[in-house]
PDB file of C-alpha atoms and ligand atoms in Angstrom:
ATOM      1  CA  UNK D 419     -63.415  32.974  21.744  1.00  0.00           C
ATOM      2  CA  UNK D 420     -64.004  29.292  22.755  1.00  0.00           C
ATOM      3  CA  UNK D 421     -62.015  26.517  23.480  1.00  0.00           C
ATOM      4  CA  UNK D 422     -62.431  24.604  20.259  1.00  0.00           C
ATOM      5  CA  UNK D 423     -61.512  27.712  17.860  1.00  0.00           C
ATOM      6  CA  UNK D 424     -58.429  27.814  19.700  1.00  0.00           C
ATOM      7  CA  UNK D 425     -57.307  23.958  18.825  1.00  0.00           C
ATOM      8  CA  UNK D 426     -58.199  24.699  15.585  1.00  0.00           C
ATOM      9  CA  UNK D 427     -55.755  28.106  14.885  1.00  0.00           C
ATOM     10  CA  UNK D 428     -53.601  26.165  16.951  1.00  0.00           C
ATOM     11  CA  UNK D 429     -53.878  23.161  14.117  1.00  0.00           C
ATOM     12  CA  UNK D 430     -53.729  25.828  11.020  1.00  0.00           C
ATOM     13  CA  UNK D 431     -50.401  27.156  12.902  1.00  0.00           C
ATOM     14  CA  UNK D 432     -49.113  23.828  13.192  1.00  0.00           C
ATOM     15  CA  UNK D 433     -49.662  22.744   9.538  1.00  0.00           C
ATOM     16  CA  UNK D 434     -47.482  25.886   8.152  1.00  0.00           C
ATOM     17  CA  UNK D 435     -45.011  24.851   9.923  1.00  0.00           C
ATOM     18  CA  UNK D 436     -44.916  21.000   9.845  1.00  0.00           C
ATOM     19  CA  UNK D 437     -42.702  19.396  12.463  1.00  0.00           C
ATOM     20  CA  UNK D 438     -42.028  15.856  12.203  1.00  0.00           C
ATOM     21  CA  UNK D 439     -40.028  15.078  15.096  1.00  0.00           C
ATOM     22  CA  UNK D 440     -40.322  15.702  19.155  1.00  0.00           C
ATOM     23  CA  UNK D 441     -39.245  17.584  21.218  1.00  0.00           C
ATOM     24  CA  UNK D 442     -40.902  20.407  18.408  1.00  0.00           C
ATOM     25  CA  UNK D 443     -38.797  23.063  17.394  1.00  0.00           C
ATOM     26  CA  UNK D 444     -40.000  26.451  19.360  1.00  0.00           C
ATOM     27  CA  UNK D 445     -37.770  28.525  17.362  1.00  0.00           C
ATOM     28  CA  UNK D 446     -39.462  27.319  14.332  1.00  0.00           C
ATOM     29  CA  UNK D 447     -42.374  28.849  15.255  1.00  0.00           C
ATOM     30  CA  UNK D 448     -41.736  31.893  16.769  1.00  0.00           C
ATOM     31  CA  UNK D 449     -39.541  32.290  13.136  1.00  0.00           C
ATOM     32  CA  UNK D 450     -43.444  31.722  11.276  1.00  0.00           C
ATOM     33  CA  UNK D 451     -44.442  34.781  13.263  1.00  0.00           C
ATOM     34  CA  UNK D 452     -41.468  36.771  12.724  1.00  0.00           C
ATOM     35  CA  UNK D 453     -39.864  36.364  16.122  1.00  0.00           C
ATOM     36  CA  UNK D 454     -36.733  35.486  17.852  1.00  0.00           C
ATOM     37  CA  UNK D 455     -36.337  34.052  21.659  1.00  0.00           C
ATOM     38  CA  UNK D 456     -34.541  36.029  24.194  1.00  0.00           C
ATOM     39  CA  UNK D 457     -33.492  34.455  27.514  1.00  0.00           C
ATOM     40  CA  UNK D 458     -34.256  37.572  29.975  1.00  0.00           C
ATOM     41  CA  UNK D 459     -32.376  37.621  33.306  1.00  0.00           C
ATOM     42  CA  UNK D 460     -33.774  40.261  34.999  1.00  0.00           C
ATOM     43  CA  UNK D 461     -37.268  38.968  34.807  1.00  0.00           C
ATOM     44  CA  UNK D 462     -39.011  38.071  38.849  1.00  0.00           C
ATOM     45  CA  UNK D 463     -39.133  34.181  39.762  1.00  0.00           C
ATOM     46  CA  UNK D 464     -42.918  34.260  38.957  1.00  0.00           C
ATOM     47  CA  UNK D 465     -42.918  35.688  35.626  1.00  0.00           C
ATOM     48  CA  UNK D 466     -42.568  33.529  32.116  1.00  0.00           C
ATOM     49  CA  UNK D 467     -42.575  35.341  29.603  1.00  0.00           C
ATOM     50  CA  UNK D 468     -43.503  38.637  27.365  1.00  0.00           C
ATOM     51  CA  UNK D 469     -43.233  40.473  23.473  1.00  0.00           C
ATOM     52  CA  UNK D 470     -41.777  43.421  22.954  1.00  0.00           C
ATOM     53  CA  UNK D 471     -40.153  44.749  19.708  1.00  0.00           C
ATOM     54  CA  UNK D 472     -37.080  46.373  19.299  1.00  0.00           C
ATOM     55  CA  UNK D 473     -36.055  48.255  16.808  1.00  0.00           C
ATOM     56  CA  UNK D 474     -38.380  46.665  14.635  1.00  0.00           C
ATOM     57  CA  UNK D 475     -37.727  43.182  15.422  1.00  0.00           C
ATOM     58  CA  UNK D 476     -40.137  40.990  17.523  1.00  0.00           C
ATOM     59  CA  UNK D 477     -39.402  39.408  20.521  1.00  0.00           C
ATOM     60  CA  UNK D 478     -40.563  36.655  22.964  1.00  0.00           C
ATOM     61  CA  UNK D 479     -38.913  36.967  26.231  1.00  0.00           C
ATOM     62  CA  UNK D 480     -38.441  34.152  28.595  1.00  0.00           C
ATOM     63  CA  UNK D 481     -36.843  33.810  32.058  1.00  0.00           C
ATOM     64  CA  UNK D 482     -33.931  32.708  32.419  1.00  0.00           C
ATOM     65  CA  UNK D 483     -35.129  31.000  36.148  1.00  0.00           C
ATOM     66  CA  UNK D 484     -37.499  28.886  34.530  1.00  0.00           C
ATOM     67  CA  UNK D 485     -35.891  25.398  33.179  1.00  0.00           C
ATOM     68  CA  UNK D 486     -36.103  24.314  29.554  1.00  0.00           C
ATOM     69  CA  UNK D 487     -39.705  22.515  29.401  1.00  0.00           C
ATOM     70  CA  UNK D 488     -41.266  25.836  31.144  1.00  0.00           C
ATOM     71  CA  UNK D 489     -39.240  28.351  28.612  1.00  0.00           C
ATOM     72  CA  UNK D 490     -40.677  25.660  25.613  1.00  0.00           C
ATOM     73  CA  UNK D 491     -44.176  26.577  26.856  1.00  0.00           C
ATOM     74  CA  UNK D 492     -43.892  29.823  27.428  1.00  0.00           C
ATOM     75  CA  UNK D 493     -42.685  30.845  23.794  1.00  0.00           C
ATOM     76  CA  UNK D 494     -45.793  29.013  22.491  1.00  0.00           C
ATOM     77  CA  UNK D 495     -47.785  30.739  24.906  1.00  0.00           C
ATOM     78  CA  UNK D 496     -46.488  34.111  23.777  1.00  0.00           C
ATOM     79  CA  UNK D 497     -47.093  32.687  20.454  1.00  0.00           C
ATOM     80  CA  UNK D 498     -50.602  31.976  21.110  1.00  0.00           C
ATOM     81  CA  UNK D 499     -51.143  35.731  22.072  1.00  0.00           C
ATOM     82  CA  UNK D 500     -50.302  36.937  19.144  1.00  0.00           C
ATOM     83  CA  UNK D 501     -51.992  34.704  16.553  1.00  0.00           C
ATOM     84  CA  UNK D 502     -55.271  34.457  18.645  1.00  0.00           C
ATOM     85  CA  UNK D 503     -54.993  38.211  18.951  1.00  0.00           C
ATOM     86  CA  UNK D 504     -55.882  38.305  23.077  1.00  0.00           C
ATOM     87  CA  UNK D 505     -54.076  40.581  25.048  1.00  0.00           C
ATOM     88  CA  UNK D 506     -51.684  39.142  28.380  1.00  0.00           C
ATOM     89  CA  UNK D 507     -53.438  39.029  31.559  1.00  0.00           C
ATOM     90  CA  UNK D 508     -50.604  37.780  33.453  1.00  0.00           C
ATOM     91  CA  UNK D 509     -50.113  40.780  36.492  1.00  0.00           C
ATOM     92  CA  UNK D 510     -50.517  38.563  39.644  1.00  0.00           C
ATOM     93  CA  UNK D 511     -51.065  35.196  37.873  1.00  0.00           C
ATOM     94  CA  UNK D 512     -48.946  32.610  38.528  1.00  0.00           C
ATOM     95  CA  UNK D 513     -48.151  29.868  36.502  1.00  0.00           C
ATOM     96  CA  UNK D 514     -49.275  26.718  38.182  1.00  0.00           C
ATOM     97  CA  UNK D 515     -52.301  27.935  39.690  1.00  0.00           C
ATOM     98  CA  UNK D 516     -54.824  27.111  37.219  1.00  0.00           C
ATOM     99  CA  UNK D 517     -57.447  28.157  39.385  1.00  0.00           C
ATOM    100  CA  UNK D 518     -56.438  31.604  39.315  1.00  0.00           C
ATOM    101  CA  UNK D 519     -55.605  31.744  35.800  1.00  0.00           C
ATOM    102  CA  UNK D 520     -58.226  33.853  33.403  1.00  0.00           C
ATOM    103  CA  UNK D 521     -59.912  32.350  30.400  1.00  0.00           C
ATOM    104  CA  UNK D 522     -58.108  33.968  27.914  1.00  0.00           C
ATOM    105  CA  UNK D 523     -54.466  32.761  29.385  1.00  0.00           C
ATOM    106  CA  UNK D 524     -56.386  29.442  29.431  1.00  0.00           C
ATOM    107  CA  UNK D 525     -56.954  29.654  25.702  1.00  0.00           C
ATOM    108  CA  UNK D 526     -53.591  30.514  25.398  1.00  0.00           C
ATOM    109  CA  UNK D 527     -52.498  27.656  27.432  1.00  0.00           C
ATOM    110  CA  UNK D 528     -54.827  25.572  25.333  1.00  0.00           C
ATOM    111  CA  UNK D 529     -53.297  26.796  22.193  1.00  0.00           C
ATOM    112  CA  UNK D 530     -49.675  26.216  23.494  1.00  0.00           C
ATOM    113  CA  UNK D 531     -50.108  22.646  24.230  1.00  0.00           C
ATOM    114  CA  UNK D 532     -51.271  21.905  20.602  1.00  0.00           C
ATOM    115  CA  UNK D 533     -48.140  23.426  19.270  1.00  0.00           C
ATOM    116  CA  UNK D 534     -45.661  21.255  22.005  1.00  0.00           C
ATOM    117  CA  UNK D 535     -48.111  18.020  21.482  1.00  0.00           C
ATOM    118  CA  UNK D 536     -48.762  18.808  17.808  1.00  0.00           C
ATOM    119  CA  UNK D 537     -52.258  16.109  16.931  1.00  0.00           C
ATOM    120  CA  UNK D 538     -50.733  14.518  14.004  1.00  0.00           C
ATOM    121  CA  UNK D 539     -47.343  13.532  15.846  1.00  0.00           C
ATOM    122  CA  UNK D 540     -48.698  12.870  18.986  1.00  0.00           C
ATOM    123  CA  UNK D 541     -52.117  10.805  18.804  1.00  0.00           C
ATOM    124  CA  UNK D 542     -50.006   7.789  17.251  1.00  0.00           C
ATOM    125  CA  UNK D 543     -47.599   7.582  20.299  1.00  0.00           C
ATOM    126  CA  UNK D 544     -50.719   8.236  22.530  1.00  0.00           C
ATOM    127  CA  UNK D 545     -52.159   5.064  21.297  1.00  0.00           C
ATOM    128  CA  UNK D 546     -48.720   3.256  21.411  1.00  0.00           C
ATOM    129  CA  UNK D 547     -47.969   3.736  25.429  1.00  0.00           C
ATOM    130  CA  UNK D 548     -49.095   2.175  28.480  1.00  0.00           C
ATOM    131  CA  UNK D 549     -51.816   4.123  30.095  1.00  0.00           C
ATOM    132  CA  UNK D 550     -50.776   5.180  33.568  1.00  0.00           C
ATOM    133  CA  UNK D 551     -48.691   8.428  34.776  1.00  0.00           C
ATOM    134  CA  UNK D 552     -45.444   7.453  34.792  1.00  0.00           C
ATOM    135  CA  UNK D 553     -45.852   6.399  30.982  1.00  0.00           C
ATOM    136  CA  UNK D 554     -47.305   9.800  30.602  1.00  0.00           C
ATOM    137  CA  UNK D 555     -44.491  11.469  32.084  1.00  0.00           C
ATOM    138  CA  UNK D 556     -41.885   9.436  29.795  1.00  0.00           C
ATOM    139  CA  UNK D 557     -44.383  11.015  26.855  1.00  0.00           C
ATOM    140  CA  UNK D 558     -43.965  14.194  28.630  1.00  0.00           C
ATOM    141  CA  UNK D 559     -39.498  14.215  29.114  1.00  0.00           C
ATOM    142  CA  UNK D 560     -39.517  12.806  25.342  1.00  0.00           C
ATOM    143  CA  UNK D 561     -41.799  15.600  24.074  1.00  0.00           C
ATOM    144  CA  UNK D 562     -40.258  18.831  25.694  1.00  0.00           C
ATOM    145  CA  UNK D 563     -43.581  19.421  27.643  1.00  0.00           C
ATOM    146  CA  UNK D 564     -44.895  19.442  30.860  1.00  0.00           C
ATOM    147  CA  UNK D 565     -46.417  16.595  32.541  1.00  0.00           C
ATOM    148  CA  UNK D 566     -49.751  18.396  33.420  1.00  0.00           C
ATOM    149  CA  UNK D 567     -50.168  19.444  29.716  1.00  0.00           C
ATOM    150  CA  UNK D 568     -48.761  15.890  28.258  1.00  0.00           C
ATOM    151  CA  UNK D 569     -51.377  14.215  30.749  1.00  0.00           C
ATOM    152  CA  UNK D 570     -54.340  16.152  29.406  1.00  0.00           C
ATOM    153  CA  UNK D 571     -53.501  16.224  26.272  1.00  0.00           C
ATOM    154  CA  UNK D 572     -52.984  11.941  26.739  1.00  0.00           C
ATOM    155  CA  UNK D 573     -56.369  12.133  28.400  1.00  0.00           C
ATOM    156  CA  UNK D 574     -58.266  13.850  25.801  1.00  0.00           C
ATOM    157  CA  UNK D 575     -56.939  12.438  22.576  1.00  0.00           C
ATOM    158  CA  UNK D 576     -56.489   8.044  24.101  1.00  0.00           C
ATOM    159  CA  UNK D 577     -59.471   5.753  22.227  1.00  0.00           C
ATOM    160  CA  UNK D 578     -60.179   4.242  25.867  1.00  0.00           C
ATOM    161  CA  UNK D 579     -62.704   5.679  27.880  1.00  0.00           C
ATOM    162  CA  UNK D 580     -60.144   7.783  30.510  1.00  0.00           C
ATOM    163  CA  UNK D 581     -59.788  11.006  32.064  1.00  0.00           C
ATOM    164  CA  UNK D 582     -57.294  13.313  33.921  1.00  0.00           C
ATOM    165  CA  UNK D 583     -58.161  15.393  36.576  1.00  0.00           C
ATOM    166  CA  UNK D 584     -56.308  18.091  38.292  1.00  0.00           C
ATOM    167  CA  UNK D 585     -56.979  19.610  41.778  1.00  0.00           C
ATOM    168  CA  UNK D 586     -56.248  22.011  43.857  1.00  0.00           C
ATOM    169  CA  UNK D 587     -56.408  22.372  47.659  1.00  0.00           C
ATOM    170  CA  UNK D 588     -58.531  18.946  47.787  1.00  0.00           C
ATOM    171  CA  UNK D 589     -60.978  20.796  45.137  1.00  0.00           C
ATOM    172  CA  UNK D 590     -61.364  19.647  41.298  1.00  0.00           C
ATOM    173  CA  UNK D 591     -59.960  22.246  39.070  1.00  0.00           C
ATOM    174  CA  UNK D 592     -60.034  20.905  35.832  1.00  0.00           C
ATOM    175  CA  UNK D 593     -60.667  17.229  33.793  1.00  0.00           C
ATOM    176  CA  UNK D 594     -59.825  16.519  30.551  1.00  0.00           C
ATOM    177  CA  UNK D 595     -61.918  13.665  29.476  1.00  0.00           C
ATOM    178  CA  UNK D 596     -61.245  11.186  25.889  1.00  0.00           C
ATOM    179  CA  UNK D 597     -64.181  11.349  23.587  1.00  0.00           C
ATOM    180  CA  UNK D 598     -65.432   7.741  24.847  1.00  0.00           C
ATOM    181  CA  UNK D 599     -66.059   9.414  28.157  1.00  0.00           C
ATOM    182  CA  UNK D 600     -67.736  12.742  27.101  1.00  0.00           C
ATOM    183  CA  UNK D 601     -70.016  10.705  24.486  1.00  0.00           C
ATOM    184  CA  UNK D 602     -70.887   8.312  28.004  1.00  0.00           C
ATOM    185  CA  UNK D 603     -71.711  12.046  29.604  1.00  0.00           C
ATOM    186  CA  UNK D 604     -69.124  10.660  32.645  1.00  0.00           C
ATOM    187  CA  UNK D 605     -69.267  13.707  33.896  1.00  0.00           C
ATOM    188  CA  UNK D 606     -66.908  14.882  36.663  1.00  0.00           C
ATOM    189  CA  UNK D 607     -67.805  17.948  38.779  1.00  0.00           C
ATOM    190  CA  UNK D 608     -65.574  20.975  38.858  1.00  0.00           C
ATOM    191  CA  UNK D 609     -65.068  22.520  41.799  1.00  0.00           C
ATOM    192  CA  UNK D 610     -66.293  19.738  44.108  1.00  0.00           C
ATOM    193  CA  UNK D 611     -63.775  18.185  46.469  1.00  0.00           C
ATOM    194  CA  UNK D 612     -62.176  15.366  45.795  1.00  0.00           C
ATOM    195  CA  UNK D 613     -64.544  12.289  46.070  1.00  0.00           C
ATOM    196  CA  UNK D 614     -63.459  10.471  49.657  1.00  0.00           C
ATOM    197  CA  UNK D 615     -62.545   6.968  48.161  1.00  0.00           C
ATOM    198  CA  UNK D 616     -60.634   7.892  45.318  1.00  0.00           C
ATOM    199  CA  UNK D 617     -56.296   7.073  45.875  1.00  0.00           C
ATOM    200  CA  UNK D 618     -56.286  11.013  45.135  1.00  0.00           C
ATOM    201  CA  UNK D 619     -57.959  11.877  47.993  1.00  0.00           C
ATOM    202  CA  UNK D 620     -56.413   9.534  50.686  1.00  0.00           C
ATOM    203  CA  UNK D 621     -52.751  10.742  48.867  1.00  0.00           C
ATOM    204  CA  UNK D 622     -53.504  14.393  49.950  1.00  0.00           C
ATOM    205  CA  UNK D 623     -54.879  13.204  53.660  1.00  0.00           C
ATOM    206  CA  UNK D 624     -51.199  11.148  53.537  1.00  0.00           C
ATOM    207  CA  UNK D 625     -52.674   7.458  53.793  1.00  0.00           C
ATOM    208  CA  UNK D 626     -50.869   4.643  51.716  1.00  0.00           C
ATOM    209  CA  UNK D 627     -52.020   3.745  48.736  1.00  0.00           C
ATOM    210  CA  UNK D 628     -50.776   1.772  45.693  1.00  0.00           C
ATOM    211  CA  UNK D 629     -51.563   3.161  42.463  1.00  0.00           C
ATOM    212  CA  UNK D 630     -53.049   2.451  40.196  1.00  0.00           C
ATOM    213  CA  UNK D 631     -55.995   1.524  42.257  1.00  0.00           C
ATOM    214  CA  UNK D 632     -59.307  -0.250  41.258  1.00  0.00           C
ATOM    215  CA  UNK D 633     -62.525   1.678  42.581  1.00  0.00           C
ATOM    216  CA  UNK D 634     -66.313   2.004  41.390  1.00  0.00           C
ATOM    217  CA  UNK D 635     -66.662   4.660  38.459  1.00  0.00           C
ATOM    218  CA  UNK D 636     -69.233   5.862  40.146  1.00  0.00           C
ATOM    219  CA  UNK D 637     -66.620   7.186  42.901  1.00  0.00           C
ATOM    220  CA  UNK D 638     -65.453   9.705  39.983  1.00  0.00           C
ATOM    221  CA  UNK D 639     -68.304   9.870  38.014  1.00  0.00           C
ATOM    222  CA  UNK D 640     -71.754  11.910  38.771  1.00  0.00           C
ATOM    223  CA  UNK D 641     -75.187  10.388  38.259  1.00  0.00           C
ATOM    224  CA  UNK D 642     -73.556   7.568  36.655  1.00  0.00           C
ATOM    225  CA  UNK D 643     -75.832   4.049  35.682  1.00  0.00           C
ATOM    226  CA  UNK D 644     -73.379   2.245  33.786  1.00  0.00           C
ATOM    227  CA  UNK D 645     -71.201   0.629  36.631  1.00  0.00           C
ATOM    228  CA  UNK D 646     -68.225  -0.743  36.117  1.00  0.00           C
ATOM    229  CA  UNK D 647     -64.825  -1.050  37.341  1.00  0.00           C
ATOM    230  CA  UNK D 648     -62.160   2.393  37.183  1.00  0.00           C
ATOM    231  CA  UNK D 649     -58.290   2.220  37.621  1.00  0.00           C
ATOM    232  CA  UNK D 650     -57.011   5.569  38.914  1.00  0.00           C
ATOM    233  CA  UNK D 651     -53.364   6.251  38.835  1.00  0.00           C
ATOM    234  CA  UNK D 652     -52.385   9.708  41.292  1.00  0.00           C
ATOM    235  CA  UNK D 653     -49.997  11.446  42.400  1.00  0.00           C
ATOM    236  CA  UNK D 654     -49.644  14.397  45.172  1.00  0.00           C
ATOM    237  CA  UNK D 655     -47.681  17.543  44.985  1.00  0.00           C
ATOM    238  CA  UNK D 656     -47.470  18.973  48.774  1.00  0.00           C
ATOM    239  CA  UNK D 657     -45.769  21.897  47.423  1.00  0.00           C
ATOM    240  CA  UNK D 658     -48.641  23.286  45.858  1.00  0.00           C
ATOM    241  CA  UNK D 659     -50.969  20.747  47.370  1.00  0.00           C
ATOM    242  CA  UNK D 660     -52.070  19.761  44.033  1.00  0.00           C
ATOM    243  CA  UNK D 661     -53.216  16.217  43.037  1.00  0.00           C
ATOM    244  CA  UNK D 662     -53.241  14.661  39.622  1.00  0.00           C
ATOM    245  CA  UNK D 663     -55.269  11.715  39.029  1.00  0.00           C
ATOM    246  CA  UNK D 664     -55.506   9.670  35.606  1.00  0.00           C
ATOM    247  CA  UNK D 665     -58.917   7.171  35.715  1.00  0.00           C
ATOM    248  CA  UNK D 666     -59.528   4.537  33.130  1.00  0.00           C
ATOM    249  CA  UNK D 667     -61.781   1.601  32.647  1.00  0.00           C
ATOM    250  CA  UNK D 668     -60.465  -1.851  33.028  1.00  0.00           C
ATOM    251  CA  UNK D 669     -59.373  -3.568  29.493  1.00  0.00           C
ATOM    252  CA  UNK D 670     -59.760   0.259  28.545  1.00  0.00           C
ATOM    253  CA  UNK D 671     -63.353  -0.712  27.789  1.00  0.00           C
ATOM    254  CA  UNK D 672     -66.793   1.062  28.242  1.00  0.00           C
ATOM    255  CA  UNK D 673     -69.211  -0.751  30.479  1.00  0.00           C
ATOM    256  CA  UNK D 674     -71.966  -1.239  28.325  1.00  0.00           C
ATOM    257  CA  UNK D 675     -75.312   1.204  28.931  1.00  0.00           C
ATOM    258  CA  UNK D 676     -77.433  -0.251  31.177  1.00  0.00           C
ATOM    259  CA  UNK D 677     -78.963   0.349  34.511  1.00  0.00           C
ATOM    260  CA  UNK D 678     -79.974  -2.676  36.210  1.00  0.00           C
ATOM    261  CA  UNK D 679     -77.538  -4.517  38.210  1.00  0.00           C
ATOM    262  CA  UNK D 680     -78.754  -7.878  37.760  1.00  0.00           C
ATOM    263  CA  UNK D 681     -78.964  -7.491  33.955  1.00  0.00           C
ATOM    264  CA  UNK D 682     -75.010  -6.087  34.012  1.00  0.00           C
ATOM    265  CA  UNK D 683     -73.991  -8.795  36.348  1.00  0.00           C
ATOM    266  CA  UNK D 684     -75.642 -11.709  33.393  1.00  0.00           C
ATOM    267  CA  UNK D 685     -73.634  -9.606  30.337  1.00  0.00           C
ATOM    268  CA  UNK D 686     -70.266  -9.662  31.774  1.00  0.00           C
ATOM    269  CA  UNK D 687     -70.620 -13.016  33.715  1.00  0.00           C
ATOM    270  CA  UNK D 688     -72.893 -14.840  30.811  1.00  0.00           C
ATOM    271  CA  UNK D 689     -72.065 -13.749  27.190  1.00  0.00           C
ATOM    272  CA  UNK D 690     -68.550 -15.033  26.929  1.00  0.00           C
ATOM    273  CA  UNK D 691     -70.226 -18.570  27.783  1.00  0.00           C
ATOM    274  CA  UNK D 692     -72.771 -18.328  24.902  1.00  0.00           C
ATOM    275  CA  UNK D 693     -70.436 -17.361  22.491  1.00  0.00           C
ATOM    276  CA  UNK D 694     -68.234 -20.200  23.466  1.00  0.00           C
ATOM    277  CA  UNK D 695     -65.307 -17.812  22.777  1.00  0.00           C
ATOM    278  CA  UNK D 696     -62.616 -17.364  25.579  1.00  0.00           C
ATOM    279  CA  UNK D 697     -61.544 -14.063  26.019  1.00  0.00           C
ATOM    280  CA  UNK D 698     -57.974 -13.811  25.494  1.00  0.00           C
ATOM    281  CA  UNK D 699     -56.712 -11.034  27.755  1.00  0.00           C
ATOM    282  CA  UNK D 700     -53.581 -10.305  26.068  1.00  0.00           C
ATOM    283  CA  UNK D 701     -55.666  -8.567  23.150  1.00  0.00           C
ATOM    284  CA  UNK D 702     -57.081  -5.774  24.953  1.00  0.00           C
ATOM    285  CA  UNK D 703     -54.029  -5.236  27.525  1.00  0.00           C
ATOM    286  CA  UNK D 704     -51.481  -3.372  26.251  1.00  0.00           C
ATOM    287  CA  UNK D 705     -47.396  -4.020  26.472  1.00  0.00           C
TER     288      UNK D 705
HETATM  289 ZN1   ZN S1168     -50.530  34.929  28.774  1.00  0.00          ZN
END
């Protein structure tokens, strides 16, 4: 199964159900597959969640040790299991390590975040906020989901060319990228460390820096022609030694597609004079 069949069960699941308001009601969906949640206490710190049935009835077990946004994800998760029909691969996994997670728990992942982050409720407020991670994270305490799945989700569904990238011991695990940037092919390499100028990088070495920062795209992007000007919001987690970084273009706008410097530097420093229209910067910035 791929990536994009998953969103789309995920969708069909979503549209029986219908929720209208965040944070989504979990129990309403594990009720659409014929389920009820039970809060296990007995379960070890690193496992979230499993089925079982008893005496007839389904359940989705959660762990009591995990707080309320984890618990949320993990009954959607379990969900996800079920209705894409893949068995649990979780002996061994844990749950923030994405790099050790298999591509079916992925999927499921995938699937759980459209059910928490349902399209139709969430692309309007996507559009609505600020871009930048603390935003994101308001998005993310509003909606009942985690700030690494709010983030990507953000990422991937935001008109503006942007992206969110997640790493892992200095190396790039995982970027979600809107569909401005994956039409531009700004492409970011996974598994590559963490390019040297980015505020990501210098977080995780422990050097001051004051997000969000302005850098080349080029910094992020591979083989990239188009130039222009990124802002990168990160963070650092020493805990796991994980670092988040959210890029976007300036005025959330594409540079245009062209690959000689001199011609670039005569469009953005030369049109707005022939067209003897100022640009009014409070347009394209947002509140
Ligand atoms: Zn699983």
């Amino acid at each position: 199964m791929d990536e994009l069949t998953a969103v789309l069960r995920a969708r069909e699941f979503v549209n029986k159900v219908a929720p209208s308001v965040f944070p989504v009601s979990v129990k309403s969906y594990a009720a659409e597959i014929g389920a009820a949640i039970y809060v296990d206490a007995d379960m070890a710190p690193y496992e979230q969640g499993y089925c079982v049935e008893v005496r007839g009835k389904f359940r989705i077990c959660v762990n009591e040790k995990d707080d309320e946004t984890r618990r949320r994800f993990t009954v959607c998760h379990e969900i996800a299991h079920r209705v894409l029909g893949l068995p649990s691969e979780h002996d061994g996994v844990s749950s923030w390590s994405y790099a050790k997670r298999s591509p079916n728990e992925i999927l499921c992942d995938v699937f759980a975040a459209e059910l928490l982050l349902p399209y139709k409720l969430f692309k309007p407020m996507v559009e609505k906020a600020a871009i930048g991670l603390s935003s994101i994270y308001d998005l993310a305490e509003g909606c009942g989901a985690s700030r690494l799945a709010t983030a990507s989700r953000f990422a991937t569904l935001v008109r503006a060319p942007c992206a969110f990238v997640l790493a892992e011991q200095g190396k790039v695990r995982y970027a979600a990228r809107s569909t401005a940037l994956r039409e531009a092919r700004a492409w970011i390499p996974l598994r590559a460390d963490l390019p040297n100028a980015s505020a990501a990088s210098r977080l995780r070495a422990d050097m001051a820096c004051s997000c969000p920062e302005e850098l080349d795209a080029d910094v992020w992007f591979e083989n990239w022609s188009r130039g222009g000007i990124l802002l990168e919001d990160a963070r650092h987690l020493q805990k796991w030694d994980q670092t988040v970084a959210l890029l976007w273009f300036e005025d959330e706008e594409m540079p245009s597609e062209t690959t000689d410097p001199r011609q670039r530097e005569e469009e953005e420093n030369g049109l707005a004079e022939l067209d003897g229209i100022l640009p009014w910067p409070g347009k394209k910035r947002r509140k």
